[in-house]
PDB file of C-alpha atoms in Angstrom:
ATOM      1  CA  MET A   1       0.000   0.000   0.000  1.00  0.00           C
ATOM      2  CA  PRO A   2       1.200   3.572  -0.677  1.00  0.00           C
ATOM      3  CA  GLY A   3       2.978   5.011   2.337  1.00  0.00           C
ATOM      4  CA  SER A   4       3.313   1.630   4.094  1.00  0.00           C
ATOM      5  CA  ARG A   5       6.674   0.769   5.596  1.00  0.00           C
ATOM      6  CA  ASN A   6       8.613  -2.173   4.204  1.00  0.00           C
ATOM      7  CA  PRO A   7      10.540  -3.925   6.998  1.00  0.00           C
ATOM      8  CA  LEU A   8      13.161  -4.984   4.433  1.00  0.00           C
ATOM      9  CA  ASP A   9      14.142  -1.318   4.055  1.00  0.00           C
ATOM     10  CA  ASP A  10      15.323  -1.273   7.664  1.00  0.00           C
ATOM     11  CA  ILE A  11      17.326  -4.454   7.196  1.00  0.00           C
ATOM     12  CA  LEU A  12      19.031  -3.169   4.059  1.00  0.00           C
ATOM     13  CA  ARG A  13      19.739   0.174   5.729  1.00  0.00           C
ATOM     14  CA  ASP A  14      21.389  -1.605   8.671  1.00  0.00           C
ATOM     15  CA  VAL A  15      23.552  -3.693   6.350  1.00  0.00           C
ATOM     16  CA  GLN A  16      24.669  -0.640   4.383  1.00  0.00           C
ATOM     17  CA  THR A  17      25.361   1.707   7.301  1.00  0.00           C
ATOM     18  CA  ASP A  18      26.469  -0.416  10.249  1.00  0.00           C
ATOM     19  CA  THR A  19      30.228  -0.348   9.722  1.00  0.00           C
ATOM     20  CA  ASP A  20      30.954  -1.522  13.266  1.00  0.00           C
ATOM     21  CA  ARG A  21      29.301  -4.894  12.693  1.00  0.00           C
ATOM     22  CA  PRO A  22      31.827  -7.665  11.846  1.00  0.00           C
ATOM     23  CA  THR A  23      31.590  -8.896   8.276  1.00  0.00           C
ATOM     24  CA  ALA A  24      29.918 -12.273   8.111  1.00  0.00           C
ATOM     25  CA  ALA A  25      32.209 -15.175   7.325  1.00  0.00           C
ATOM     26  CA  VAL A  26      29.991 -16.235   4.464  1.00  0.00           C
ATOM     27  CA  ASP A  27      30.612 -12.932   2.674  1.00  0.00           C
ATOM     28  CA  VAL A  28      34.370 -12.958   3.145  1.00  0.00           C
ATOM     29  CA  SER A  29      35.370 -16.577   2.946  1.00  0.00           C
ATOM     30  CA  PHE A  30      33.501 -18.502   0.357  1.00  0.00           C
ATOM     31  CA  THR A  31      30.890 -16.597  -1.622  1.00  0.00           C
ATOM     32  CA  PRO A  32      33.398 -15.891  -4.451  1.00  0.00           C
ATOM     33  CA  ALA A  33      34.092 -19.631  -4.797  1.00  0.00           C
ATOM     34  CA  LEU A  34      30.388 -20.402  -5.048  1.00  0.00           C
ATOM     35  CA  ASP A  35      29.936 -17.569  -7.523  1.00  0.00           C
ATOM     36  CA  LYS A  36      32.761 -18.954  -9.615  1.00  0.00           C
ATOM     37  CA  LEU A  37      31.137 -22.377  -9.757  1.00  0.00           C
ATOM     38  CA  ASN A  38      27.750 -20.879 -10.604  1.00  0.00           C
ATOM     39  CA  ASP A  39      29.281 -18.783 -13.406  1.00  0.00           C
ATOM     40  CA  HIS A  40      30.884 -21.865 -14.948  1.00  0.00           C
ATOM     41  CA  GLN A  41      27.625 -23.789 -14.691  1.00  0.00           C
ATOM     42  CA  ARG A  42      25.602 -21.007 -16.278  1.00  0.00           C
ATOM     43  CA  THR A  43      28.086 -20.614 -19.124  1.00  0.00           C
ATOM     44  CA  TRP A  44      27.969 -24.327 -19.845  1.00  0.00           C
ATOM     45  CA  LEU A  45      24.170 -24.429 -19.758  1.00  0.00           C
ATOM     46  CA  SER A  46      23.932 -21.425 -22.059  1.00  0.00           C
ATOM     47  CA  ASN A  47      26.108 -23.140 -24.649  1.00  0.00           C
ATOM     48  CA  TRP A  48      24.208 -26.415 -24.309  1.00  0.00           C
ATOM     49  CA  ILE A  49      20.806 -24.783 -24.781  1.00  0.00           C
ATOM     50  CA  ASP A  50      21.503 -21.942 -27.212  1.00  0.00           C
ATOM     51  CA  ALA A  51      24.390 -23.151 -29.362  1.00  0.00           C
ATOM     52  CA  GLY A  52      24.621 -26.910 -29.302  1.00  0.00           C
ATOM     53  CA  TYR A  53      27.642 -28.612 -30.878  1.00  0.00           C
ATOM     54  CA  ASP A  54      29.249 -28.985 -34.276  1.00  0.00           C
ATOM     55  CA  SER A  55      30.182 -32.650 -33.889  1.00  0.00           C
ATOM     56  CA  ARG A  56      30.008 -35.600 -31.540  1.00  0.00           C
ATOM     57  CA  ARG A  57      33.669 -35.064 -30.689  1.00  0.00           C
ATOM     58  CA  ASP A  58      32.875 -31.529 -29.462  1.00  0.00           C
ATOM     59  CA  LEU A  59      29.899 -32.898 -27.555  1.00  0.00           C
ATOM     60  CA  LEU A  60      32.043 -35.514 -25.819  1.00  0.00           C
ATOM     61  CA  LEU A  61      34.617 -32.967 -24.720  1.00  0.00           C
ATOM     62  CA  SER A  62      31.935 -30.616 -23.421  1.00  0.00           C
ATOM     63  CA  LEU A  63      30.076 -33.336 -21.509  1.00  0.00           C
ATOM     64  CA  HIS A  64      33.355 -34.361 -19.934  1.00  0.00           C
ATOM     65  CA  GLN A  65      33.820 -30.833 -18.659  1.00  0.00           C
ATOM     66  CA  MET A  66      30.250 -30.785 -17.373  1.00  0.00           C
ATOM     67  CA  GLN A  67      30.997 -33.796 -15.192  1.00  0.00           C
ATOM     68  CA  PHE A  68      33.256 -31.582 -13.109  1.00  0.00           C
ATOM     69  CA  TRP A  69      30.736 -28.743 -12.803  1.00  0.00           C
ATOM     70  CA  SER A  70      28.247 -31.328 -11.518  1.00  0.00           C
ATOM     71  CA  LEU A  71      30.723 -33.281  -9.375  1.00  0.00           C
ATOM     72  CA  GLY A  72      29.664 -36.440 -11.183  1.00  0.00           C
ATOM     73  CA  ARG A  73      25.983 -36.162 -10.230  1.00  0.00           C
ATOM     74  CA  VAL A  74      24.511 -36.718 -13.705  1.00  0.00           C
ATOM     75  CA  PRO A  75      23.646 -40.442 -14.146  1.00  0.00           C
ATOM     76  CA  ASP A  76      26.358 -42.406 -15.967  1.00  0.00           C
ATOM     77  CA  GLY A  77      23.942 -43.867 -18.486  1.00  0.00           C
ATOM     78  CA  TRP A  78      22.804 -40.427 -19.598  1.00  0.00           C
ATOM     79  CA  PHE A  79      26.162 -39.752 -21.225  1.00  0.00           C
ATOM     80  CA  VAL A  80      25.939 -43.025 -23.131  1.00  0.00           C
ATOM     81  CA  ASP A  81      22.437 -42.223 -24.393  1.00  0.00           C
ATOM     82  CA  VAL A  82      23.214 -38.663 -25.475  1.00  0.00           C
ATOM     83  CA  CYS A  83      26.369 -39.645 -27.349  1.00  0.00           C
ATOM     84  CA  SER A  84      25.236 -42.896 -28.945  1.00  0.00           C
ATOM     85  CA  LYS A  85      21.529 -42.730 -29.785  1.00  0.00           C
ATOM     86  CA  PRO A  86      20.406 -40.996 -32.994  1.00  0.00           C
ATOM     87  CA  VAL A  87      17.609 -38.863 -31.518  1.00  0.00           C
ATOM     88  CA  PRO A  88      19.567 -37.148 -28.718  1.00  0.00           C
ATOM     89  CA  LEU A  89      22.587 -36.786 -31.009  1.00  0.00           C
ATOM     90  CA  SER A  90      20.487 -35.006 -33.609  1.00  0.00           C
ATOM     91  CA  ILE A  91      19.193 -32.724 -30.848  1.00  0.00           C
ATOM     92  CA  ALA A  92      22.578 -31.887 -29.319  1.00  0.00           C
ATOM     93  CA  ILE A  93      24.427 -31.425 -32.621  1.00  0.00           C
ATOM     94  CA  THR A  94      23.268 -28.271 -34.373  1.00  0.00           C
ATOM     95  CA  SER A  95      25.517 -28.172 -37.454  1.00  0.00           C
ATOM     96  CA  GLU A  96      24.876 -30.003 -40.712  1.00  0.00           C
ATOM     97  CA  ASN A  97      26.379 -33.035 -39.010  1.00  0.00           C
ATOM     98  CA  ARG A  98      23.026 -33.640 -37.330  1.00  0.00           C
ATOM     99  CA  PHE A  99      21.819 -35.207 -40.587  1.00  0.00           C
ATOM    100  CA  ARG A 100      24.438 -37.911 -40.071  1.00  0.00           C
ATOM    101  CA  TRP A 101      22.432 -39.189 -37.141  1.00  0.00           C
ATOM    102  CA  ARG A 102      18.917 -38.721 -38.471  1.00  0.00           C
ATOM    103  CA  GLU A 103      17.624 -38.113 -41.968  1.00  0.00           C
ATOM    104  CA  ASP A 104      14.823 -35.959 -40.564  1.00  0.00           C
ATOM    105  CA  PRO A 105      16.178 -34.248 -37.435  1.00  0.00           C
ATOM    106  CA  ALA A 106      14.007 -31.877 -35.454  1.00  0.00           C
ATOM    107  CA  ASN A 107      13.969 -28.274 -36.645  1.00  0.00           C
ATOM    108  CA  PRO A 108      16.299 -25.914 -34.758  1.00  0.00           C
ATOM    109  CA  GLY A 109      13.559 -24.458 -32.570  1.00  0.00           C
ATOM    110  CA  THR A 110      12.276 -27.866 -31.492  1.00  0.00           C
ATOM    111  CA  ALA A 111      15.809 -29.146 -30.912  1.00  0.00           C
ATOM    112  CA  LYS A 112      16.578 -26.162 -28.686  1.00  0.00           C
ATOM    113  CA  ALA A 113      13.409 -26.801 -26.681  1.00  0.00           C
ATOM    114  CA  GLU A 114      14.468 -30.449 -26.274  1.00  0.00           C
ATOM    115  CA  ARG A 115      17.922 -29.407 -25.050  1.00  0.00           C
ATOM    116  CA  ARG A 116      16.282 -27.080 -22.544  1.00  0.00           C
ATOM    117  CA  GLN A 117      14.114 -29.933 -21.254  1.00  0.00           C
ATOM    118  CA  LEU A 118      17.128 -32.223 -20.918  1.00  0.00           C
ATOM    119  CA  ALA A 119      18.895 -29.507 -18.957  1.00  0.00           C
ATOM    120  CA  ALA A 120      15.911 -29.153 -16.625  1.00  0.00           C
ATOM    121  CA  LYS A 121      15.624 -32.901 -16.117  1.00  0.00           C
ATOM    122  CA  TYR A 122      19.258 -33.960 -15.728  1.00  0.00           C
ATOM    123  CA  ILE A 123      21.813 -31.173 -15.756  1.00  0.00           C
ATOM    124  CA  ARG A 124      20.480 -28.325 -13.659  1.00  0.00           C
ATOM    125  CA  PRO A 125      19.488 -30.575 -10.708  1.00  0.00           C
ATOM    126  CA  ALA A 126      22.989 -32.071 -10.774  1.00  0.00           C
ATOM    127  CA  PHE A 127      24.535 -28.594 -10.862  1.00  0.00           C
ATOM    128  CA  ARG A 128      22.415 -27.597  -7.900  1.00  0.00           C
ATOM    129  CA  THR A 129      23.569 -30.633  -5.944  1.00  0.00           C
ATOM    130  CA  ALA A 130      27.193 -29.775  -6.721  1.00  0.00           C
ATOM    131  CA  TYR A 131      26.582 -26.209  -5.574  1.00  0.00           C
ATOM    132  CA  ARG A 132      25.206 -27.444  -2.244  1.00  0.00           C
ATOM    133  CA  LYS A 133      28.182 -29.753  -1.789  1.00  0.00           C
ATOM    134  CA  LEU A 134      30.641 -26.948  -2.485  1.00  0.00           C
ATOM    135  CA  ARG A 135      28.684 -24.738  -0.097  1.00  0.00           C
ATOM    136  CA  THR A 136      29.202 -27.349   2.638  1.00  0.00           C
ATOM    137  CA  GLU A 137      32.904 -27.521   1.934  1.00  0.00           C
ATOM    138  CA  ALA A 138      33.104 -23.752   1.933  1.00  0.00           C
ATOM    139  CA  GLN A 139      31.695 -23.790   5.439  1.00  0.00           C
ATOM    140  CA  GLN A 140      34.389 -26.294   6.403  1.00  0.00           C
ATOM    141  CA  TYR A 141      37.046 -23.966   5.024  1.00  0.00           C
ATOM    142  CA  THR A 142      35.512 -21.116   6.977  1.00  0.00           C
ATOM    143  CA  ASN A 143      35.575 -23.121  10.171  1.00  0.00           C
ATOM    144  CA  GLU A 144      39.213 -23.953   9.619  1.00  0.00           C
ATOM    145  CA  GLY A 145      40.080 -20.288   9.083  1.00  0.00           C
ATOM    146  CA  GLU A 146      41.379 -20.546   5.512  1.00  0.00           C
ATOM    147  CA  ARG A 147      41.313 -17.419   3.402  1.00  0.00           C
ATOM    148  CA  VAL A 148      39.420 -17.119   0.142  1.00  0.00           C
ATOM    149  CA  GLU A 149      42.482 -15.631  -1.575  1.00  0.00           C
ATOM    150  CA  GLU A 150      44.228 -18.965  -1.100  1.00  0.00           C
ATOM    151  CA  VAL A 151      41.234 -21.129  -1.908  1.00  0.00           C
ATOM    152  CA  ASP A 152      39.687 -19.252  -4.814  1.00  0.00           C
ATOM    153  CA  SER A 153      42.809 -18.801  -6.931  1.00  0.00           C
ATOM    154  CA  THR A 154      42.711 -22.273  -8.507  1.00  0.00           C
ATOM    155  CA  ALA A 155      42.776 -22.337 -12.278  1.00  0.00           C
ATOM    156  CA  PHE A 156      39.927 -24.752 -12.841  1.00  0.00           C
ATOM    157  CA  PHE A 157      37.628 -25.565  -9.971  1.00  0.00           C
ATOM    158  CA  ALA A 158      36.948 -23.316  -7.007  1.00  0.00           C
ATOM    159  CA  MET A 159      38.288 -24.691  -3.733  1.00  0.00           C
ATOM    160  CA  ARG A 160      39.203 -28.096  -5.184  1.00  0.00           C
ATOM    161  CA  PRO A 161      42.572 -27.697  -6.937  1.00  0.00           C
ATOM    162  CA  ALA A 162      43.144 -31.462  -7.169  1.00  0.00           C
ATOM    163  CA  LEU A 163      40.176 -31.667  -9.529  1.00  0.00           C
ATOM    164  CA  ASP A 164      42.167 -29.558 -11.979  1.00  0.00           C
ATOM    165  CA  GLU A 165      44.813 -32.268 -12.121  1.00  0.00           C
ATOM    166  CA  LEU A 166      42.210 -35.012 -12.486  1.00  0.00           C
ATOM    167  CA  TYR A 167      40.491 -33.117 -15.301  1.00  0.00           C
ATOM    168  CA  ARG A 168      43.749 -32.682 -17.209  1.00  0.00           C
ATOM    169  CA  LYS A 169      44.618 -36.367 -16.891  1.00  0.00           C
ATOM    170  CA  GLN A 170      41.184 -37.387 -18.101  1.00  0.00           C
ATOM    171  CA  SER A 171      41.179 -34.881 -20.932  1.00  0.00           C
ATOM    172  CA  ASP A 172      44.564 -36.076 -22.212  1.00  0.00           C
ATOM    173  CA  LEU A 173      43.393 -39.692 -22.172  1.00  0.00           C
ATOM    174  CA  LEU A 174      40.124 -38.884 -23.948  1.00  0.00           C
ATOM    175  CA  LEU A 175      41.870 -36.860 -26.663  1.00  0.00           C
ATOM    176  CA  ALA A 176      44.392 -39.655 -27.163  1.00  0.00           C
ATOM    177  CA  LEU A 177      41.552 -42.110 -27.727  1.00  0.00           C
ATOM    178  CA  LEU A 178      39.735 -39.815 -30.144  1.00  0.00           C
ATOM    179  CA  ASP A 179      42.917 -39.188 -32.153  1.00  0.00           C
ATOM    180  CA  GLY A 180      43.934 -42.846 -32.332  1.00  0.00           C
ATOM    181  CA  PHE A 181      47.321 -44.488 -31.777  1.00  0.00           C
ATOM    182  CA  GLU A 182      50.421 -45.236 -33.827  1.00  0.00           C
ATOM    183  CA  ASP A 183      50.978 -48.781 -32.590  1.00  0.00           C
ATOM    184  CA  MET A 184      50.048 -51.241 -29.841  1.00  0.00           C
ATOM    185  CA  ALA A 185      52.913 -50.034 -27.658  1.00  0.00           C
ATOM    186  CA  ALA A 186      51.198 -46.635 -27.525  1.00  0.00           C
ATOM    187  CA  VAL A 187      47.908 -48.374 -26.755  1.00  0.00           C
ATOM    188  CA  ASP A 188      49.507 -50.277 -23.869  1.00  0.00           C
ATOM    189  CA  ASP A 189      50.924 -47.059 -22.442  1.00  0.00           C
ATOM    190  CA  TRP A 190      47.475 -45.460 -22.690  1.00  0.00           C
ATOM    191  CA  LEU A 191      45.835 -48.429 -20.974  1.00  0.00           C
ATOM    192  CA  SER A 192      48.379 -48.225 -18.165  1.00  0.00           C
ATOM    193  CA  ARG A 193      47.519 -44.572 -17.582  1.00  0.00           C
ATOM    194  CA  LEU A 194      43.755 -45.122 -17.546  1.00  0.00           C
ATOM    195  CA  ASP A 195      43.680 -46.006 -13.843  1.00  0.00           C
ATOM    196  CA  LYS A 196      45.081 -42.588 -12.962  1.00  0.00           C
ATOM    197  CA  GLY A 197      42.377 -40.883 -14.984  1.00  0.00           C
ATOM    198  CA  THR A 198      39.485 -43.092 -13.892  1.00  0.00           C
ATOM    199  CA  LEU A 199      40.698 -43.792 -10.329  1.00  0.00           C
ATOM    200  CA  GLY A 200      40.200 -47.454 -11.197  1.00  0.00           C
ATOM    201  CA  GLU A 201      36.506 -46.955 -11.986  1.00  0.00           C
ATOM    202  CA  LEU A 202      36.833 -48.272 -15.551  1.00  0.00           C
ATOM    203  CA  HIS A 203      36.789 -51.758 -14.038  1.00  0.00           C
ATOM    204  CA  ARG A 204      33.199 -51.158 -12.945  1.00  0.00           C
ATOM    205  CA  VAL A 205      32.176 -50.081 -16.434  1.00  0.00           C
ATOM    206  CA  GLU A 206      34.014 -52.818 -18.380  1.00  0.00           C
ATOM    207  CA  PRO A 207      36.221 -55.177 -16.358  1.00  0.00           C
ATOM    208  CA  ASP A 208      37.654 -56.836 -19.491  1.00  0.00           C
ATOM    209  CA  PHE A 209      38.436 -53.632 -21.372  1.00  0.00           C
ATOM    210  CA  ASP A 210      42.171 -54.303 -21.802  1.00  0.00           C
ATOM    211  CA  TRP A 211      41.759 -57.974 -22.646  1.00  0.00           C
ATOM    212  CA  LYS A 212      39.081 -57.327 -25.288  1.00  0.00           C
ATOM    213  CA  ILE A 213      41.387 -54.864 -27.058  1.00  0.00           C
ATOM    214  CA  HIS A 214      44.210 -57.389 -27.232  1.00  0.00           C
ATOM    215  CA  ASP A 215      41.937 -60.307 -28.033  1.00  0.00           C
ATOM    216  CA  GLN A 216      39.952 -58.744 -30.858  1.00  0.00           C
ATOM    217  CA  ARG A 217      41.613 -57.724 -34.098  1.00  0.00           C
ATOM    218  CA  GLY A 218      38.656 -55.461 -34.870  1.00  0.00           C
ATOM    219  CA  ALA A 219      39.214 -53.509 -31.656  1.00  0.00           C
ATOM    220  CA  GLN A 220      42.859 -52.988 -32.576  1.00  0.00           C
ATOM    221  CA  GLN A 221      41.815 -51.690 -35.989  1.00  0.00           C
ATOM    222  CA  VAL A 222      39.541 -49.152 -34.310  1.00  0.00           C
ATOM    223  CA  LEU A 223      42.430 -47.788 -32.270  1.00  0.00           C
ATOM    224  CA  LEU A 224      45.157 -47.898 -34.927  1.00  0.00           C
ATOM    225  CA  THR A 225      43.430 -47.021 -38.206  1.00  0.00           C
ATOM    226  CA  ASP A 226      43.110 -43.422 -39.403  1.00  0.00           C
ATOM    227  CA  ASP A 227      39.733 -43.662 -41.116  1.00  0.00           C
ATOM    228  CA  PRO A 228      36.482 -41.718 -40.518  1.00  0.00           C
ATOM    229  CA  LYS A 229      34.461 -44.839 -39.668  1.00  0.00           C
ATOM    230  CA  TYR A 230      37.004 -45.883 -37.059  1.00  0.00           C
ATOM    231  CA  ALA A 231      37.171 -42.342 -35.692  1.00  0.00           C
ATOM    232  CA  GLN A 232      33.406 -42.547 -35.123  1.00  0.00           C
ATOM    233  CA  GLU A 233      33.856 -45.867 -33.342  1.00  0.00           C
ATOM    234  CA  ARG A 234      36.481 -44.323 -31.067  1.00  0.00           C
ATOM    235  CA  GLU A 235      33.986 -41.568 -30.234  1.00  0.00           C
ATOM    236  CA  LEU A 236      31.499 -44.266 -29.310  1.00  0.00           C
ATOM    237  CA  TRP A 237      34.084 -45.889 -27.058  1.00  0.00           C
ATOM    238  CA  GLY A 238      34.610 -42.544 -25.374  1.00  0.00           C
ATOM    239  CA  ALA A 239      30.879 -42.305 -24.689  1.00  0.00           C
ATOM    240  CA  VAL A 240      30.322 -45.908 -23.599  1.00  0.00           C
ATOM    241  CA  TYR A 241      33.482 -46.536 -21.571  1.00  0.00           C
ATOM    242  CA  LEU A 242      35.418 -43.399 -20.669  1.00  0.00           C
ATOM    243  CA  LEU A 243      32.701 -40.880 -19.809  1.00  0.00           C
ATOM    244  CA  PRO A 244      30.872 -43.210 -17.394  1.00  0.00           C
ATOM    245  CA  ALA A 245      34.177 -44.145 -15.740  1.00  0.00           C
ATOM    246  CA  TYR A 246      35.208 -40.493 -15.571  1.00  0.00           C
ATOM    247  CA  ASN A 247      31.887 -39.544 -14.052  1.00  0.00           C
ATOM    248  CA  ARG A 248      32.234 -42.177 -11.331  1.00  0.00           C
ATOM    249  CA  ALA A 249      35.794 -41.046 -10.663  1.00  0.00           C
ATOM    250  CA  VAL A 250      34.734 -37.423 -10.154  1.00  0.00           C
ATOM    251  CA  GLU A 251      31.884 -38.423  -7.847  1.00  0.00           C
ATOM    252  CA  ARG A 252      34.101 -40.775  -5.852  1.00  0.00           C
ATOM    253  CA  TRP A 253      36.818 -38.145  -5.564  1.00  0.00           C
ATOM    254  CA  ALA A 254      34.347 -35.601  -4.217  1.00  0.00           C
ATOM    255  CA  GLU A 255      32.890 -38.045  -1.695  1.00  0.00           C
ATOM    256  CA  GLU A 256      36.247 -39.311  -0.451  1.00  0.00           C
ATOM    257  CA  ALA A 257      37.637 -35.787  -0.218  1.00  0.00           C
ATOM    258  CA  ASP A 258      34.775 -34.865   2.106  1.00  0.00           C
ATOM    259  CA  GLU A 259      35.322 -37.992   4.194  1.00  0.00           C
ATOM    260  CA  HIS A 260      39.032 -37.229   4.467  1.00  0.00           C
ATOM    261  CA  ARG A 261      38.353 -33.658   5.584  1.00  0.00           C
ATOM    262  CA  GLU A 262      35.870 -34.809   8.210  1.00  0.00           C
ATOM    263  CA  ASP A 263      38.294 -37.447   9.491  1.00  0.00           C
ATOM    264  CA  ASN A 264      40.908 -34.735   9.957  1.00  0.00           C
ATOM    265  CA  THR A 265      38.507 -32.759  12.136  1.00  0.00           C
ATOM    266  CA  GLY A 266      37.827 -35.750  14.346  1.00  0.00           C
ATOM    267  CA  GLU A 267      34.366 -36.384  12.984  1.00  0.00           C
ATOM    268  CA  THR A 268      33.232 -39.572  11.315  1.00  0.00           C
ATOM    269  CA  LYS A 269      31.135 -40.204   8.284  1.00  0.00           C
ATOM    270  CA  SER A 270      29.926 -43.488   6.897  1.00  0.00           C
ATOM    271  CA  SER A 271      31.293 -44.311   3.473  1.00  0.00           C
ATOM    272  CA  ARG A 272      28.922 -44.015   0.587  1.00  0.00           C
ATOM    273  CA  THR A 273      28.103 -47.210  -1.259  1.00  0.00           C
ATOM    274  CA  MET A 274      29.377 -46.918  -4.819  1.00  0.00           C
TER     275      MET A 274
END
């Protein structure tokens, strides 16, 4: 009503003028880290909804990055579906390459609406969960007296610098797969490095991954032959094997990092069943 007094005005006035009041820890210690995460999430979502991707390779690399913004909270099988089934591929890929997956793909407006629905169903809830988890860790940092200048200066992921290293390892391994290999010695070296990138989680996706490569001549052709049809098969391998394993690795890392921090403070936390 005109002339009525809004109690929020008094609250805002107190916040703006009371210089003697100590600054709240939430404002000083971890809001920038949460803002940084939210900015990354919003940028990714904007590209997913508005732009889409030129190719499945670009889609794979972007979904891999999204796993870190969500701390592995998007279901593993979703990555397989989006990168292997014709309908979601024709929705996510917005260049002329979409006709490779469907002869009659949805028109651009419908495809954009579908991407928005997928974001609402799978991606944004996972981002929100990751935000809450980072908020909890930020409170732990605050309680331990760490400064935001030290925590928020990481190059990749706010307050979790080790995730930067994990991302780089995973990215290198994924790119190596997509590009193919010169010989089986290079393949063996790549297989030996997979445990570092997946934290051993590839075993839960495909326990016989290494053996099948060495046992099947066709699998070796996929990895060693520079041909478009084999490049597409390597992309499929990235979607079916690596992305699910990567996703589990990120989620496990986040869970075990929290357990380790709580153990250091003398508190206990039951391990999550993986």
